[in-house]
Amino acid sequence: MIKKPEFVSIQNLAVSNTNTKGFTLHADALFKNPNDLGGTLKPDDLKIYINDQEVAQIKSDEFSVPAATKFNVPLNVTIPIDSIIKLRNLDD
């Protein structure tokens, strides 16, 4: 039976760009493929939440999944300042 790759952790998190509209984060998501088969995946519908509120969606290109090993997926996300301000307003 083929299993989904398992999420392990986020590594190498860094802020790469900031401006008045938002900031961009880069990170590597570490996964483990428990299957003896590899392939390719295209992540869809990955979202960033802060305090249960969606603030952004992650963009990722299609990537290779090696068989029976751990692998990294580079992720980039731009978080708009407006979404952070809305969170602040919810706390007031």
PDB file of C-alpha atoms in Angstrom:
ATOM      1  CA  MET A   1       0.000   0.000   0.000  1.00  0.00           C
ATOM      2  CA  ILE A   2       1.387   3.403  -0.970  1.00  0.00           C
ATOM      3  CA  LYS A   3       1.542   5.930   1.879  1.00  0.00           C
ATOM      4  CA  LYS A   4       1.718   9.718   1.748  1.00  0.00           C
ATOM      5  CA  PRO A   5       5.116  11.270   2.453  1.00  0.00           C
ATOM      6  CA  GLU A   6       5.320  12.205   6.146  1.00  0.00           C
ATOM      7  CA  PHE A   7       6.041  15.773   7.250  1.00  0.00           C
ATOM      8  CA  VAL A   8       9.060  15.847   9.609  1.00  0.00           C
ATOM      9  CA  SER A   9       9.973  19.507  10.239  1.00  0.00           C
ATOM     10  CA  ILE A  10      10.663  22.981   8.888  1.00  0.00           C
ATOM     11  CA  GLN A  11      14.334  23.873   8.452  1.00  0.00           C
ATOM     12  CA  ASN A  12      16.367  26.867   7.291  1.00  0.00           C
ATOM     13  CA  LEU A  13      13.602  29.393   7.950  1.00  0.00           C
ATOM     14  CA  ALA A  14      14.739  32.854   6.871  1.00  0.00           C
ATOM     15  CA  VAL A  15      13.241  36.226   6.006  1.00  0.00           C
ATOM     16  CA  SER A  16      14.453  37.127   2.529  1.00  0.00           C
ATOM     17  CA  ASN A  17      12.621  40.339   1.776  1.00  0.00           C
ATOM     18  CA  THR A  18      10.675  42.971   3.665  1.00  0.00           C
ATOM     19  CA  ASN A  19       8.875  46.059   2.493  1.00  0.00           C
ATOM     20  CA  THR A  20       5.823  48.127   3.387  1.00  0.00           C
ATOM     21  CA  LYS A  21       3.476  45.596   1.755  1.00  0.00           C
ATOM     22  CA  GLY A  22       4.767  42.447   3.432  1.00  0.00           C
ATOM     23  CA  PHE A  23       7.629  40.079   4.020  1.00  0.00           C
ATOM     24  CA  THR A  24       8.846  36.941   2.282  1.00  0.00           C
ATOM     25  CA  LEU A  25       9.899  33.790   4.082  1.00  0.00           C
ATOM     26  CA  HIS A  26      11.938  30.936   2.645  1.00  0.00           C
ATOM     27  CA  ALA A  27      12.118  27.539   4.321  1.00  0.00           C
ATOM     28  CA  ASP A  28      12.780  23.902   3.609  1.00  0.00           C
ATOM     29  CA  ALA A  29      10.077  21.442   4.595  1.00  0.00           C
ATOM     30  CA  LEU A  30      11.616  18.087   5.504  1.00  0.00           C
ATOM     31  CA  PHE A  31       9.571  15.015   4.585  1.00  0.00           C
ATOM     32  CA  LYS A  32      10.145  11.278   4.789  1.00  0.00           C
ATOM     33  CA  ASN A  33       8.980   9.002   1.992  1.00  0.00           C
ATOM     34  CA  PRO A  34       8.175   5.578   3.529  1.00  0.00           C
ATOM     35  CA  ASN A  35       7.560   4.043   0.088  1.00  0.00           C
ATOM     36  CA  ASP A  36       9.963   2.037  -2.070  1.00  0.00           C
ATOM     37  CA  LEU A  37       8.776   4.133  -5.020  1.00  0.00           C
ATOM     38  CA  GLY A  38       9.610   7.758  -5.800  1.00  0.00           C
ATOM     39  CA  GLY A  39       7.921  10.211  -8.106  1.00  0.00           C
ATOM     40  CA  THR A  40       6.961  13.870  -8.343  1.00  0.00           C
ATOM     41  CA  LEU A  41       4.523  15.982  -6.365  1.00  0.00           C
ATOM     42  CA  LYS A  42       2.962  19.394  -6.845  1.00  0.00           C
ATOM     43  CA  PRO A  43       1.710  20.787  -3.534  1.00  0.00           C
ATOM     44  CA  ASP A  44      -1.613  22.573  -3.701  1.00  0.00           C
ATOM     45  CA  ASP A  45      -3.565  24.532  -1.149  1.00  0.00           C
ATOM     46  CA  LEU A  46      -0.814  24.966   1.469  1.00  0.00           C
ATOM     47  CA  LYS A  47      -1.761  27.750   3.845  1.00  0.00           C
ATOM     48  CA  ILE A  48      -0.115  29.697   6.662  1.00  0.00           C
ATOM     49  CA  TYR A  49      -2.136  30.247   9.838  1.00  0.00           C
ATOM     50  CA  ILE A  50      -1.411  32.487  12.800  1.00  0.00           C
ATOM     51  CA  ASN A  51      -3.735  32.042  15.779  1.00  0.00           C
ATOM     52  CA  ASP A  52      -6.116  29.985  13.635  1.00  0.00           C
ATOM     53  CA  GLN A  53      -6.414  32.792  11.054  1.00  0.00           C
ATOM     54  CA  GLU A  54      -5.210  32.250   7.475  1.00  0.00           C
ATOM     55  CA  VAL A  55      -2.625  34.890   6.572  1.00  0.00           C
ATOM     56  CA  ALA A  56      -1.108  33.558   3.315  1.00  0.00           C
ATOM     57  CA  GLN A  57      -0.808  30.694   0.843  1.00  0.00           C
ATOM     58  CA  ILE A  58       2.462  28.923   0.070  1.00  0.00           C
ATOM     59  CA  LYS A  59       3.682  28.596  -3.480  1.00  0.00           C
ATOM     60  CA  SER A  60       5.855  25.630  -4.467  1.00  0.00           C
ATOM     61  CA  ASP A  61       6.996  24.172  -7.750  1.00  0.00           C
ATOM     62  CA  GLU A  62       6.649  20.518  -8.602  1.00  0.00           C
ATOM     63  CA  PHE A  63       9.454  18.535  -6.988  1.00  0.00           C
ATOM     64  CA  SER A  64      10.974  15.065  -7.074  1.00  0.00           C
ATOM     65  CA  VAL A  65      10.305  12.612  -4.281  1.00  0.00           C
ATOM     66  CA  PRO A  66      13.086  10.048  -3.853  1.00  0.00           C
ATOM     67  CA  ALA A  67      12.193   6.518  -2.787  1.00  0.00           C
ATOM     68  CA  ALA A  68      12.475   5.439   0.872  1.00  0.00           C
ATOM     69  CA  THR A  69      14.368   8.447   2.230  1.00  0.00           C
ATOM     70  CA  LYS A  70      14.046  11.944   3.657  1.00  0.00           C
ATOM     71  CA  PHE A  71      13.894  14.914   1.290  1.00  0.00           C
ATOM     72  CA  ASN A  72      13.539  18.711   1.413  1.00  0.00           C
ATOM     73  CA  VAL A  73      10.957  20.809  -0.371  1.00  0.00           C
ATOM     74  CA  PRO A  74      11.857  24.502  -0.780  1.00  0.00           C
ATOM     75  CA  LEU A  75       8.938  26.757   0.126  1.00  0.00           C
ATOM     76  CA  ASN A  76       8.396  30.487  -0.377  1.00  0.00           C
ATOM     77  CA  VAL A  77       5.619  32.553   1.097  1.00  0.00           C
ATOM     78  CA  THR A  78       4.890  36.260   1.098  1.00  0.00           C
ATOM     79  CA  ILE A  79       2.839  37.382   4.078  1.00  0.00           C
ATOM     80  CA  PRO A  80       1.029  40.674   3.521  1.00  0.00           C
ATOM     81  CA  ILE A  81       1.294  43.234   6.314  1.00  0.00           C
ATOM     82  CA  ASP A  82      -2.492  43.737   5.977  1.00  0.00           C
ATOM     83  CA  SER A  83      -3.101  40.169   7.183  1.00  0.00           C
ATOM     84  CA  ILE A  84      -0.966  40.780  10.282  1.00  0.00           C
ATOM     85  CA  ILE A  85      -2.807  44.060  10.990  1.00  0.00           C
ATOM     86  CA  LYS A  86      -6.141  42.207  10.751  1.00  0.00           C
ATOM     87  CA  LEU A  87      -4.889  39.703  13.358  1.00  0.00           C
ATOM     88  CA  ARG A  88      -3.947  42.569  15.640  1.00  0.00           C
ATOM     89  CA  ASN A  89      -7.426  44.060  15.263  1.00  0.00           C
ATOM     90  CA  LEU A  90      -9.009  40.722  16.207  1.00  0.00           C
ATOM     91  CA  ASP A  91      -7.107  40.761  19.503  1.00  0.00           C
ATOM     92  CA  ASP A  92      -8.406  44.222  20.485  1.00  0.00           C
TER      93      ASP A  92
END
